[in-house]
Structures are given as structure tokens and as C-alpha cells.
Coordinates of C-alpha atoms and ligand atoms in Angstrom, one line a residue:
X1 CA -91.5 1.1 36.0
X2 CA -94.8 1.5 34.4
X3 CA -97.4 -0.6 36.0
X4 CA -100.1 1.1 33.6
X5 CA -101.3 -1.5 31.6
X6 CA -103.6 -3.6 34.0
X7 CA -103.8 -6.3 36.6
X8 CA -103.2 -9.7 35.6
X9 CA -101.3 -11.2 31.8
X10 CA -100.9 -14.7 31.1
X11 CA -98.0 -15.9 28.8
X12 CA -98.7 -19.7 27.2
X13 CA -95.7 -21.4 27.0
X14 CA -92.8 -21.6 29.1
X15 CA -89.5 -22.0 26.3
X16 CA -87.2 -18.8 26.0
X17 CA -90.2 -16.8 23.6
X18 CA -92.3 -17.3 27.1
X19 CA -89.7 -16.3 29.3
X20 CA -88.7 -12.9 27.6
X21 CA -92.5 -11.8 26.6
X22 CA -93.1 -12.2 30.9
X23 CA -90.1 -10.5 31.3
X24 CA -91.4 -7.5 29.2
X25 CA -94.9 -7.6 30.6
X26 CA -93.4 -7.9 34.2
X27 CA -92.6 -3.8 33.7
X28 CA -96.6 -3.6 32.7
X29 CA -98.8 -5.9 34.6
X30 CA -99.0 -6.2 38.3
X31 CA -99.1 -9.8 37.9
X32 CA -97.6 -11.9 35.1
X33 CA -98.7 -15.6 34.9
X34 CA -96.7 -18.1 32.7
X35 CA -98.4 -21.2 31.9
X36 CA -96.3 -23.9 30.7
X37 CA -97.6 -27.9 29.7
X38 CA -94.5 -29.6 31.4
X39 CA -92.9 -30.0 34.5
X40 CA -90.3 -27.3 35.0
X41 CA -87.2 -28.1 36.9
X42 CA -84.3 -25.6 38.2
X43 CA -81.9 -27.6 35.9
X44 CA -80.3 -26.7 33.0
X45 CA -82.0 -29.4 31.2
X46 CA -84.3 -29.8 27.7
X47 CA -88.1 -30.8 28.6
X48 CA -90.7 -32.7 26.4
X49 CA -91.9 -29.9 25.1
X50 CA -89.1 -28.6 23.6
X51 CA -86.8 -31.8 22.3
X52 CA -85.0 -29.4 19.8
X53 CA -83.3 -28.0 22.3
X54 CA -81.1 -30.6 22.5
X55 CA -79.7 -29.5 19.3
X56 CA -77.2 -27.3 18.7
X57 CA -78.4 -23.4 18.9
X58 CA -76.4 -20.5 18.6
X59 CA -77.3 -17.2 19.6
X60 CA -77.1 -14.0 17.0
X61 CA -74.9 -10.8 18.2
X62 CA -79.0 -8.9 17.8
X63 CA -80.3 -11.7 20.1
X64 CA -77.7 -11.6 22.8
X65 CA -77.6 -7.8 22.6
X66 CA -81.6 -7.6 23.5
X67 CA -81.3 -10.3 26.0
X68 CA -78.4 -8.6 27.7
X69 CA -80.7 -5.0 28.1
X70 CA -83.0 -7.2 29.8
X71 CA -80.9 -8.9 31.8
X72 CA -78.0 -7.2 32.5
X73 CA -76.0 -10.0 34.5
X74 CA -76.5 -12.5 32.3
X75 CA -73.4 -12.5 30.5
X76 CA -71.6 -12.9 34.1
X77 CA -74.1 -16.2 34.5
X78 CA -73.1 -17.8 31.3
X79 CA -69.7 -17.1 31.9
X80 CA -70.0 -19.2 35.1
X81 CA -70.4 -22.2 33.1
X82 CA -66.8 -21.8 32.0
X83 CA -66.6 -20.1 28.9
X84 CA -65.5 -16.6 28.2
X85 CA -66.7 -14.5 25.3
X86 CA -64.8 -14.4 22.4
X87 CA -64.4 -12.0 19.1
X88 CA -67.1 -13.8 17.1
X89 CA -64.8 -13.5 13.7
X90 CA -61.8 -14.6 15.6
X91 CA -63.2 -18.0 16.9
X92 CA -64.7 -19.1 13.7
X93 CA -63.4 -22.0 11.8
X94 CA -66.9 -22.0 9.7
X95 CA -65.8 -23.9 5.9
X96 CA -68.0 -23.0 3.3
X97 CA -68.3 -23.0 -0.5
X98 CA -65.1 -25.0 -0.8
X99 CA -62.9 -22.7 1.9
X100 CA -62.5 -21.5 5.1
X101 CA -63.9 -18.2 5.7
X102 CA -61.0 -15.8 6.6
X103 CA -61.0 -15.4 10.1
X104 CA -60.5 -11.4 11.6
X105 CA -61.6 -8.9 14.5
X106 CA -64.8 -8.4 14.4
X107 CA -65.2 -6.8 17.0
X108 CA -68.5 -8.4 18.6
X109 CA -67.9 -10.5 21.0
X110 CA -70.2 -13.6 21.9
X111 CA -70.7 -16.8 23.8
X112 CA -71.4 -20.3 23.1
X113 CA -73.5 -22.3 25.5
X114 CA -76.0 -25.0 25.2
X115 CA -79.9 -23.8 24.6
X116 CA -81.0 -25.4 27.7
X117 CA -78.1 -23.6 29.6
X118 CA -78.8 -20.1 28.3
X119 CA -82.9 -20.6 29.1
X120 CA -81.9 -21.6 32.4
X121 CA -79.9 -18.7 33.0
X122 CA -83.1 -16.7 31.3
X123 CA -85.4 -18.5 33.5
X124 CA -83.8 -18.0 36.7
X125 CA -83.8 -14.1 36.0
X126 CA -87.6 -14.4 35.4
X127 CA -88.7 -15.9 38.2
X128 CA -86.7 -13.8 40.7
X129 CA -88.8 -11.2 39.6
X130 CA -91.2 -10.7 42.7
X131 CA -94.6 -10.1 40.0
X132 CA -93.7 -13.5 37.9
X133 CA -95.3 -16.8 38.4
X134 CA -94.8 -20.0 36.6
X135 CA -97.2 -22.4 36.6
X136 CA -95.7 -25.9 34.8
X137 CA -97.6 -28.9 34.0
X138 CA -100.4 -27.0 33.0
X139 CA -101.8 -27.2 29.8
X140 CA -103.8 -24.2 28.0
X141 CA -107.1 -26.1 26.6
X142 CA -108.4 -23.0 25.0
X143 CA -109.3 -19.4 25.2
X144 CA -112.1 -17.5 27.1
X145 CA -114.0 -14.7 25.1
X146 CA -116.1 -12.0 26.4
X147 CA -118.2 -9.0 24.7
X148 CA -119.2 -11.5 21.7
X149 CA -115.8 -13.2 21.2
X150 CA -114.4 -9.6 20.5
X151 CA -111.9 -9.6 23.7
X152 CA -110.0 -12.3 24.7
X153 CA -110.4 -12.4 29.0
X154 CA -108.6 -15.8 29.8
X155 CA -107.4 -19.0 29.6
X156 CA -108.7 -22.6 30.2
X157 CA -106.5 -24.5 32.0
X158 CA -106.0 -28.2 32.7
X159 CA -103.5 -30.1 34.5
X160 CA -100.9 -32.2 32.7
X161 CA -102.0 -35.1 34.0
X162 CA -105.6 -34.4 33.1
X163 CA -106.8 -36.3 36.1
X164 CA -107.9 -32.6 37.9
X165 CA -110.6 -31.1 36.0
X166 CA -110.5 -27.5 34.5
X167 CA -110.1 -24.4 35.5
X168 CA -110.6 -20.9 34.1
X169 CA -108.1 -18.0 34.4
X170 CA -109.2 -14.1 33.5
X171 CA -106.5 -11.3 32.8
X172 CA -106.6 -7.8 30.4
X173 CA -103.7 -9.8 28.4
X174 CA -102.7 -13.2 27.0
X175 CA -99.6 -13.9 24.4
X176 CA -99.0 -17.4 22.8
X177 CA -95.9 -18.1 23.0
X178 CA -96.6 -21.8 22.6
X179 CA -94.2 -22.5 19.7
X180 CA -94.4 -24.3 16.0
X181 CA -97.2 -26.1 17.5
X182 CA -99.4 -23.0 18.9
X183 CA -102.8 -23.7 19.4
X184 CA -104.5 -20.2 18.5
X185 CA -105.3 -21.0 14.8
X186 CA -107.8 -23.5 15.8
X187 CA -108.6 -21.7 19.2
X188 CA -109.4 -18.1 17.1
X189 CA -111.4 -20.3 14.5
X190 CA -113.3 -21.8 17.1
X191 CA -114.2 -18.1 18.4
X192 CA -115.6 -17.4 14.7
X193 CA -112.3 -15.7 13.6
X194 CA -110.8 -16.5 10.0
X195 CA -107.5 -18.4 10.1
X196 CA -104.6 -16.5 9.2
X197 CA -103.1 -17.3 6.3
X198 CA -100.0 -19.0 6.5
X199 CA -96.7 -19.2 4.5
X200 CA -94.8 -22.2 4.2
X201 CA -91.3 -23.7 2.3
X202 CA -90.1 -26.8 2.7
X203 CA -86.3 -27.6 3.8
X204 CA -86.6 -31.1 4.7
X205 CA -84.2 -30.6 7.7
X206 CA -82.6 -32.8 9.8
X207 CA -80.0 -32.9 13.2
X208 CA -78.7 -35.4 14.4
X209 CA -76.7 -34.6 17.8
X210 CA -74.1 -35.4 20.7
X211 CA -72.1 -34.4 23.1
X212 CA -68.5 -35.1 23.4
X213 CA -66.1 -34.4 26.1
X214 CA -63.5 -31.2 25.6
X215 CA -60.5 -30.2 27.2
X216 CA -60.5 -26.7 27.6
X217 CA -56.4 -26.4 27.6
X218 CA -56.4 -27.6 23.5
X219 CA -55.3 -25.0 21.0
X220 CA -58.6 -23.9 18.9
X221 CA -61.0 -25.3 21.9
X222 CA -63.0 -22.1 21.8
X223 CA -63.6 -21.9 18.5
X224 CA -66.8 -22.4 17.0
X225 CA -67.2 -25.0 13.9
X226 CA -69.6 -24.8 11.3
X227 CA -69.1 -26.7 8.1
X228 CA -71.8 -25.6 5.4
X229 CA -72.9 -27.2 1.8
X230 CA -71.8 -25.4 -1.3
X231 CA -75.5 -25.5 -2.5
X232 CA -77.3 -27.3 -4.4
X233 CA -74.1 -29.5 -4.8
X234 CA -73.8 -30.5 -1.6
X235 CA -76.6 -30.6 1.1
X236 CA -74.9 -32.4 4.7
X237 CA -73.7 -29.8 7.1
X238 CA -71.9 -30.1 10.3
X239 CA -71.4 -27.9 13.6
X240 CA -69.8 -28.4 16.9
X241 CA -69.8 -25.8 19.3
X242 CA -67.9 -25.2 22.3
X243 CA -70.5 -25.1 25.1
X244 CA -70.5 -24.9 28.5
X245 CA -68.7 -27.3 31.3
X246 CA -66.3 -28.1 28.7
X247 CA -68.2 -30.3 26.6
X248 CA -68.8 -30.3 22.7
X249 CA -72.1 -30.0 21.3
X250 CA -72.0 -31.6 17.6
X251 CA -74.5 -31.3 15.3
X252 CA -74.6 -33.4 12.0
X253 CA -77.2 -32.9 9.4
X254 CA -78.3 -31.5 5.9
X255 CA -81.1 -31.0 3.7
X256 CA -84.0 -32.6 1.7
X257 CA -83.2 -36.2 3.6
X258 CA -79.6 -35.7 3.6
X259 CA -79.6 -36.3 7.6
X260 CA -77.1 -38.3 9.6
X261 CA -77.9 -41.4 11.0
X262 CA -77.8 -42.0 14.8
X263 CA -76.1 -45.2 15.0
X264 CA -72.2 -44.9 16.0
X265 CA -71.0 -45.9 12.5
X266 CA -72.9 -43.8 10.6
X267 CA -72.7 -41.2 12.4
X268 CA -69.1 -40.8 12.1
X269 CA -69.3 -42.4 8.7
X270 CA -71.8 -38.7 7.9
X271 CA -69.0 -36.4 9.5
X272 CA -66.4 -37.7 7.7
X273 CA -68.4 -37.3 4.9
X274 CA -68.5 -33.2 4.9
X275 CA -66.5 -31.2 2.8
X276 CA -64.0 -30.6 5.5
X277 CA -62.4 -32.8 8.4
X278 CA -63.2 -30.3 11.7
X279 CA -66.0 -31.8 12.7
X280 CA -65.0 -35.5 12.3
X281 CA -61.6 -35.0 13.9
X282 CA -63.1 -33.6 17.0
X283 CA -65.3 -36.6 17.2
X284 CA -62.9 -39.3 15.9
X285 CA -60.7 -38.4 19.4
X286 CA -63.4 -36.9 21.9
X287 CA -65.2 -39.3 24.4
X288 CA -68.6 -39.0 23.7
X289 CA -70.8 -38.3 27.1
X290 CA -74.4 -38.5 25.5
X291 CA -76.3 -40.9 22.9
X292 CA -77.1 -39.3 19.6
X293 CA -80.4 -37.9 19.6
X294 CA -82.4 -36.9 16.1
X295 CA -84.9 -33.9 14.9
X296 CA -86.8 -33.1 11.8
X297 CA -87.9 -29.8 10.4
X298 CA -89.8 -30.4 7.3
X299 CA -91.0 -26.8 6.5
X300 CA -90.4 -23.3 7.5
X301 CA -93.7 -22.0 8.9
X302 CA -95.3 -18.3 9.3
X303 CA -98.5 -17.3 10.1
X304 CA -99.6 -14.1 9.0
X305 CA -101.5 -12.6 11.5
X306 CA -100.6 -9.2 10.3
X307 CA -103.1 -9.8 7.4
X308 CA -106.1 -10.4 10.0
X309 CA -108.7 -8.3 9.4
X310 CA -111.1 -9.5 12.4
X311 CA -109.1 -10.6 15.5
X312 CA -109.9 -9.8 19.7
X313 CA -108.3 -7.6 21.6
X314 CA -106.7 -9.2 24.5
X315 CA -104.6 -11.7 22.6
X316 CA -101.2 -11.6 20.8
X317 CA -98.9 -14.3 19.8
X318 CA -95.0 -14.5 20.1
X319 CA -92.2 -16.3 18.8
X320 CA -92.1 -19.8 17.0
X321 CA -96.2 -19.5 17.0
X322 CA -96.0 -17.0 14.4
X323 CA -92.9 -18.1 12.4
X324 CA -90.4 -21.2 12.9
X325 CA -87.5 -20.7 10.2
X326 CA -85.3 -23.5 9.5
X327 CA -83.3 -23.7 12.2
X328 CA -79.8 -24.4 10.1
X329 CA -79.8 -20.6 9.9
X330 CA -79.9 -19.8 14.2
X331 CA -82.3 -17.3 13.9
X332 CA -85.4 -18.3 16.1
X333 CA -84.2 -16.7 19.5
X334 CA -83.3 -13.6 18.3
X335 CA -86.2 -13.6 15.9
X336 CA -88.2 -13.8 19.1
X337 CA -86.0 -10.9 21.5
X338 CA -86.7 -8.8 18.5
X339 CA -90.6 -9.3 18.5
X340 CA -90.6 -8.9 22.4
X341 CA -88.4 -6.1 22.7
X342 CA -91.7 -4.5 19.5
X343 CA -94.1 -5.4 22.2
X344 CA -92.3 -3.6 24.9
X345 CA -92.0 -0.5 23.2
X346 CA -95.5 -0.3 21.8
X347 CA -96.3 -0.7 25.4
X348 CA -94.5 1.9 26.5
X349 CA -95.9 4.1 24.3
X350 CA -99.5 3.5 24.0
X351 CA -101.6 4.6 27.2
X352 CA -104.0 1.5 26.7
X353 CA -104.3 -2.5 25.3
X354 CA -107.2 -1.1 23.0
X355 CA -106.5 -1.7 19.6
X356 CA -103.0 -3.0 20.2
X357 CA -102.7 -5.6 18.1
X358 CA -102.3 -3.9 14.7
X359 CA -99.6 -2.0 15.4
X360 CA -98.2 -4.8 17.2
X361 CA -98.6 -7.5 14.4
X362 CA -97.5 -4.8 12.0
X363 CA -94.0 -5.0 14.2
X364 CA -93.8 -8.4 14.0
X365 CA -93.9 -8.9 10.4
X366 CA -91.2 -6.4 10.1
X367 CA -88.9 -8.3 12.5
X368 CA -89.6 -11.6 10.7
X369 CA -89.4 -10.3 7.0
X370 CA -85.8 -10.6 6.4
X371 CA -85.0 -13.5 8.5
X372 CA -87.6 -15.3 7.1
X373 CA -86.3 -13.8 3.5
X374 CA -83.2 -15.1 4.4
X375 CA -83.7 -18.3 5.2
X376 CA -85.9 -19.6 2.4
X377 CA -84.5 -17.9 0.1
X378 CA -81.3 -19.8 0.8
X379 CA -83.6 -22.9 0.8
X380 CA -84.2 -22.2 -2.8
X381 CA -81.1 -23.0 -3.8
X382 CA -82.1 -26.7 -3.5
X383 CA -84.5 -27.7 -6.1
X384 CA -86.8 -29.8 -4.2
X385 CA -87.8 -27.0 -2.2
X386 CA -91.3 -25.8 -2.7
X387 CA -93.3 -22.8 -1.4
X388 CA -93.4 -19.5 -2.7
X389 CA -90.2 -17.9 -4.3
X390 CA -90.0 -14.5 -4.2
X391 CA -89.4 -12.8 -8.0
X392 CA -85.3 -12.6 -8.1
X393 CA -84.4 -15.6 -5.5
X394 CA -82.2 -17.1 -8.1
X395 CA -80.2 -13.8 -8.8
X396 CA -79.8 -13.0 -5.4
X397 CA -78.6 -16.2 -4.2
X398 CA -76.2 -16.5 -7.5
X399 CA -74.4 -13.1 -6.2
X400 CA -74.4 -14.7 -2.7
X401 CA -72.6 -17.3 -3.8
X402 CA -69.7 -14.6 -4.4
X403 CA -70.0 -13.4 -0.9
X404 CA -69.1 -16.6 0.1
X405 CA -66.6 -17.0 -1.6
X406 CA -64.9 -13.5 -1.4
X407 CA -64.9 -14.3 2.8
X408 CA -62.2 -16.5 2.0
X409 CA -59.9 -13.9 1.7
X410 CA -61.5 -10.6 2.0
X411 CA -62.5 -9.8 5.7
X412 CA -64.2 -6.5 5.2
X413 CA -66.9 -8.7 2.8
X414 CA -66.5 -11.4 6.3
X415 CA -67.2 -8.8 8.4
X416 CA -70.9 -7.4 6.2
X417 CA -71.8 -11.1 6.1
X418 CA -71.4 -11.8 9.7
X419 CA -73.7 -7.8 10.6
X420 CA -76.3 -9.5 8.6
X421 CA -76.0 -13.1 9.8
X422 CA -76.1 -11.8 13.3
X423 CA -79.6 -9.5 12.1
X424 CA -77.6 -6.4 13.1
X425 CA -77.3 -5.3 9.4
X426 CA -80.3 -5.5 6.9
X427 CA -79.5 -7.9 3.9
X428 CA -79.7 -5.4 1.5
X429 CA -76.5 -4.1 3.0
X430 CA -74.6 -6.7 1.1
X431 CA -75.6 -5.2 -1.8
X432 CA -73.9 -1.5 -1.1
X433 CA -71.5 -0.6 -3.9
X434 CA -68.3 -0.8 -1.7
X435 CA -69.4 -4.3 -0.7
X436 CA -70.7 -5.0 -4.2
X437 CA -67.0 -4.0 -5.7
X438 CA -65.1 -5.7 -3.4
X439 CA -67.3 -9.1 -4.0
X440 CA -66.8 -8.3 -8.2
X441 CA -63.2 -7.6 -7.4
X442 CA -62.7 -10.4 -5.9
X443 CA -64.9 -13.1 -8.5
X444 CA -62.5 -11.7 -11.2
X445 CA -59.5 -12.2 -8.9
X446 CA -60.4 -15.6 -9.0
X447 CA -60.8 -15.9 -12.9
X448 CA -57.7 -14.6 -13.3
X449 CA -56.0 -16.9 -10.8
Ligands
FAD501 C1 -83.3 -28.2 15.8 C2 -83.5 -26.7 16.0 C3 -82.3 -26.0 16.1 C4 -82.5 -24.6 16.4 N1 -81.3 -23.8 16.4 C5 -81.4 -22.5 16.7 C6 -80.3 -21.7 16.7 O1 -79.2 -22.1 16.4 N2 -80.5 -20.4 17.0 C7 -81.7 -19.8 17.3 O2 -81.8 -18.6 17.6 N3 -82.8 -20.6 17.2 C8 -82.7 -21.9 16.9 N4 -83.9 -22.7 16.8 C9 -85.2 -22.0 17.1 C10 -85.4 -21.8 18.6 O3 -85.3 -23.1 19.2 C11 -86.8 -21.2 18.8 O4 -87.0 -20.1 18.0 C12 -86.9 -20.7 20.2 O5 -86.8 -21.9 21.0 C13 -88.1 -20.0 20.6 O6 -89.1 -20.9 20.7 P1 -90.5 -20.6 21.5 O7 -90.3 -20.3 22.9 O8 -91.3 -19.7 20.6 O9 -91.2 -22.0 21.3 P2 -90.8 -23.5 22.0 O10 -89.3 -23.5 22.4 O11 -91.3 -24.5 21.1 O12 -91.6 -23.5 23.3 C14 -93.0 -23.6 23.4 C15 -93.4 -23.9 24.8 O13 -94.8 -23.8 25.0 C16 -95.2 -25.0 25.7 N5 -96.6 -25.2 25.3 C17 -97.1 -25.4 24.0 N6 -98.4 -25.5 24.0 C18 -98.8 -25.3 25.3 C19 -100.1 -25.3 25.9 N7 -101.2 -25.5 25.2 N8 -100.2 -25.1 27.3 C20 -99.0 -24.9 28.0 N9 -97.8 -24.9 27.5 C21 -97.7 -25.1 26.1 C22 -94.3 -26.1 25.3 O14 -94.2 -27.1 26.3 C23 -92.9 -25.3 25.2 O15 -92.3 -25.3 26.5 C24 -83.7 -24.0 16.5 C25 -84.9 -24.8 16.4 C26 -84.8 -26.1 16.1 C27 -86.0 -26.9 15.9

């Protein structure tokens, strides 16, 4: 362990971006100091804060993987909550682009729990470690410069309730990891810093989720469901996931307005709606055990701090504060795990914090390029979306459209989409020539037939 770094860091924000950053800087800091705006429970359970949790959120092969060096047990933890892992081709029933993708060995094998389950599991793991500290219904009011605003030394703090005054925290580190809503924009241009320029493309997003009783014993129980619009055709999209306690977890929604309505009717009205029957038969015989709770995501956001010229030492910023993808595409908490894991190997490497947030912010937009790639360029299959387009969106999401189809029947093609779904494969990789044949092989397959 490597205690080289300093004294003291502070970590805004709480969510699963907090909790793995102080779990990093735990190896680095004497004391690590999580600051967090609402009341934190030992339950399992989604806070104010963080409302999307309640929807469904599955984590990526590259996610679990980073998670899992961190914290070694934690696959034995989310186990406990009765669900084993399973070959992540093998328990997918995931229709798409008018089939079922074909299912096969992968050879990765994952679990399926609820977000709040998984960041209580995360959570726990944190604060057993003896230099941690959580501090919750706290809220960070804004940052405290030294050496003409060129360092960040601290945090103002105030309590929840606001009826307590202020008070002022110093330490050689701070990271946002306040989420979508971060704070450092206006804090930083407060300070005299130029706002970084940000990137955004709409999606118009939507969920609209419940949870419905499961018995365990039922042939395909453990499977995980994902119905998915043959774009721009179709835009409603359904999940339901096998989390834990033997419950569903069943998320309805779509894009561009196409969300599902949370009264009873039309909420099974919208399932049975979707190109296939999976999701509404699961919830046309399950007892549901919750209400049906509602989210919006209007735009993918990212903040290029990267492109920052002027900025303190002292400060970084983690997670959803630098980019929130549209979450149809699960790639958020891995998106983070990736950007922490950066920051704990530029750490490790560099004998001071002077001058470390180039090379970290230079990390970051790596790990964000091709998820964020990803995700809005399958947005811009839908013409209402607007935002910048990279050159060649159309033609890449046109050959797409044969990888989806050619996972009907071809599981090596499965098997490259899933390596780059899960972020353990570059994109790019799609377009190899043995992948590239295969998907042409298998377009004029279809002609023919
Ligand atoms: C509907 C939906 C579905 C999603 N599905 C998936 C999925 O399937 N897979 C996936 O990987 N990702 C998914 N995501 C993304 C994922 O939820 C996030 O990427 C992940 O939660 C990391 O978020 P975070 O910790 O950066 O921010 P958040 O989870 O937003 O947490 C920010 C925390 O900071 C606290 N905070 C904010 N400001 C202050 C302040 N000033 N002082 C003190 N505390 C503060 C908040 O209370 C909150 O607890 C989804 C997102 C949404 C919206």
C-alpha cells in the first residue's frame, strides 16, 4: 500500500462513481472523506439523490471485472442475494432487429442484481475500510482555493437540512463525483476558470419501471430479457432482469417520447406493444410487488475537461459529472470503474498530485471516447436526434444493422458484439475482416433466402 500521496482527499458524492474513486484513493491518502447530500442508510435501497436507480441497470463484463480487482468478495456478496452467475450468451433472450439473437457460450460469466443492491454491496466494502469516512446529509456548497485560485485546498460544507451553518474542510485532493448534476462548471467559473466545453445529443429517453415477483424454480428464470427497436422504425424497448431475492426488475421505455405510461393499463398496454411477447408475458402472470416509477433522460452529456487549458491542481472530476450517456446502452458504471481504475494507476505511478490533472483528464477522455461513440451514434439512427454527428455515423450504423442481424444465427458475430457491448473489445473490432465476411456472408444468405 502506498500511502505517498498526502494526508487528507475528499470525494463529492456518495453514488457507486464516489464509492470506487474512495476506494482507489483509500491506497493513497491517509484519510479519505466522502461527502454525500443525503442520508445514507445500510439498506439496499435508492436515495433522493439518485432516483434512477430504481431503474433497471445492468453491469458490463469490463465493469464487473474492475469492480471485482477491487473487491475481491464481492461476487460471493451478490451471490448472497440468491442469484448465481451465469454464461452471459447463454442467459440472453435479448430480441432485436426482428429476431432473437442466437444464444451460445460465451464464456463470461455475469450477474444480475438491482443497482441499489450492487452499491450496497460496494458500499459496505468501502466503509470497512479503517481510512474511509462517509459523511451523508452533507451538501458540498462550493470549493475553497488557495495560491490565487490555482490549487483547490477544500470543500464548503453545509448540512442537508441547512439549519447548521457552514463549515470548511481542507485536503491535498478533491474529486467530483457528484453525477449529471455536478456542480464544478459553475464552482471552477466562479474561481475565474473558463467552462469546459461540453458535448451534448439528444435521445429523449424514458423508463418507466416495476418490480414483479419471480419464482426462481421456472424454466428461463435466469435469463436476462432485453427487447430492442429495429431503429428508426421502431423506438419502444423493453427489459426485465432477473435480480436479486427473486424478484423481476422490468423496465419499459423508448426514444424521442416513445415512453411507457405508468398507469396499470398502459403500462401493460406498452409491453404488449414491443416487437416481441417476453416482456409482457412475464408481466401479464407475475404479481407485481412495487408501483411503477418514471425517469427522463433528455440528452447525453460530456464535459470536456480534457480541453481545459487553465484548471487548479487539487481538483478532478469522476463519473456521470464528466459524461452521462444514455442509459439504454448500460454503460455508466463501467464507464466510471474504467476512469477510476486511470486514476489509480496514474497514482501509482507519479511521485506527486502536481500537474496531475492532464494526464489524468487525457485518461478519461480515452475511456469515454468509444462509449460515448457508441451510444450516440446509435442515437443517430433516429432522426429527431440532434447534436454533433460524427462524419460516417450513417454508414457505420447501416453495416451495424447487419451485425444485428447476422446474431440471429451466427454466434461467432454474437460473441464480437457482446466483447464490445461489454467495453472489453474496441468497436472497431467489428469491423475486422473475419467479422466483416462473416456479417457479408451472412446479408447475402439472407438475399438469397
Ligand atoms: C435510468 C438510468 C438507467 C441506467 N442504467 C445503467 C445501466 O444499465 N448500466 C450502467 O452501467 N449504468 C447505467 N446508468 C448510469 C449509472 O446510473 C451511472 O453512470 C452511475 O450511477 C454512476 O453515477 P455517479 O456515481 O457518477 O453519479 P450519481 O449516481 O448521480 O451520484 C451522484 C451522487 O452525488 C451526490 N451529490 C451530488 N451533488 C452533491 C453535493 N453538492 N454535495 C453532496 N453530495 C452531492 C448525490 O446525492 C448522489 O448520491 C443508468 C442511468 C440512468 C439515469
Amino acid at each position: 500500500m502506498s500511502r505517498t500521496h498526502g494526508n487528507s482527499a475528499l470525494v463529492i458524492g456518495g453514488s457507486l462513481a464516489g464509492l470506487l474513486t474512495a476506494r482507489i484513493l483509500s491506497d493513497h491518502f491517509a484519510q479519505v472523506t466522502i461527502l454525500e447530500r443525503d442520508p445514507v442508510q445500510d439498506v439496499p435501497e435508492s436515495r433522493k439523490g439518485q432516483a434512477h436507480t430504481r431503474h433497471l441497470h445492468g453491469l458490463l463484463a469490463q465493469g464487473q471485472h474492475i469492480m471485482e480487482q477491487y473487491f475481491p468478495d464481492l461476487g460471493v456478496g451478490l451471490q448472497s442475494g440468491g442469484n448465481p452467475f451465469v454464461d452471459m450468451g447463454q442467459s440472453m433472450r435479448w430480441f432485436c432487429y426482428g429476431g432473437y439473437r442466437a444464444r451460445f457460450e460465451f464464456g463470461m460469466k455475469g450477474i444480475v442484481t438491482s443497482r441499489p443492491f450492487l452499491e450496497w454491496h460496494i458500499r459496505r466494502r468501502v466503509m470497512a475500510l479503517p481510512n474511509v469516512t462517509l459523511r451523508d446529509s452533507c451538501v458540498v456548497e462550493g470549493l475553497l482555493a488557495g495560491e490565487n485560485n490555482s490549487r483547490i485546498v477544500g470543500l464548503r460544507l453545509a448540512q442537508a437540512d441547512k439549519g447548521s451553518g457552514t463549515q470548511d474542510l481542507f485536503a491535498d485532493l478533491v474529486v467530483d463525483a457528484g453525477g449529471r448534476g455536478s456542480r464544478s462548471p459553475k464552482w471552477l467559473e466562479e474561481l475565474g476558470y473558463s467552462k469546459a466545453e461540453e458535448s451534448t445529443v439528444t435521445c429523449g429517453a424514458g423508463y418507466a419501471t416495476r418490480i414483479y415477483q419471480r419464482d426462481a424454480a421456472q424454466p428461463g428464470s435466469q435469463d436476462w430479457i432485453l427487447i430492442t427497436p429495429e431503429a428508426p422504425r421502431e423506438y419502444r424497448s423493453g427489459g426485465a432482469l432477473p435480480i436479486e431475492q427473486g424478484r423481476w426488475m422490468v423496465s419499459l421505455g423508448g426514444w424521442h417520447g416513445h415512453h411507457a405510461p405508468t398507469d396499470e393499463e398502459g403500462f401493460m398496454a406498452f409491453a404488449k406493444s414491443l416487437p416481441a411477447p417476453d416482456v409482457y408475458n412475464i408481466i401479464a402472470n407475475a404479481t407485481p410487488l412495487s408501483g411503477i416509477f418514471s425517469y427522463k433522460f433528455p440528452f447525453s452529456l460530456r464535459c470536456h475537461y480534457e480541453k481545459l487549458e487553465d484548471f487548479p491542481e487539487g481538483y478532478l472530476v469522476l463519473g456521470d459529472a464528466v459524461c452521462s450517456f444514455n442509459p439504454l446502452y448500460g454503460q455508466g458504471m463501467t464507464s466510471a470503474a474504467m476512469q477510476a481504475a486511470a486514476l489509480d494507476k496514474l497514482l501509482q505511478e507519479r511521485p506527486s498530485l502536481l500537474g496531475l490533472r492532464k494526464p489524468y483528464f487525457r485518461q478519461v477522455a480515452k475511456v469515454v471516447a468509444n462509449p460515448w461513440r457508441t451510444a450516440v451514434g446509435e442515437d443517430f439512427r433516429f432522426p429527431e436526434t440532434r447534436g454533433e454527428k460524427a462524419p460516417g455515423t450513417d454508414l457505420i450504423n447501416a453495416y451495424i444493422d447487419q451485425v444485428h442481424r447476422a446474431t440471429h444465427q451466427d454466434s461467432a458475430i454474437g460473441a464480437a458484439f457482446l466483447k464490445v457491448m461489454n467495453m472489453i473489445a474496441p468497436p472497431a473490432s467489428l469491423m475486422s475482416p473475419p467479422v466483416m465476411w462473416r456479417v457479408i456472408r451472412n446479408m447475402a444468405r439472407r438475399r438469397l433466402a
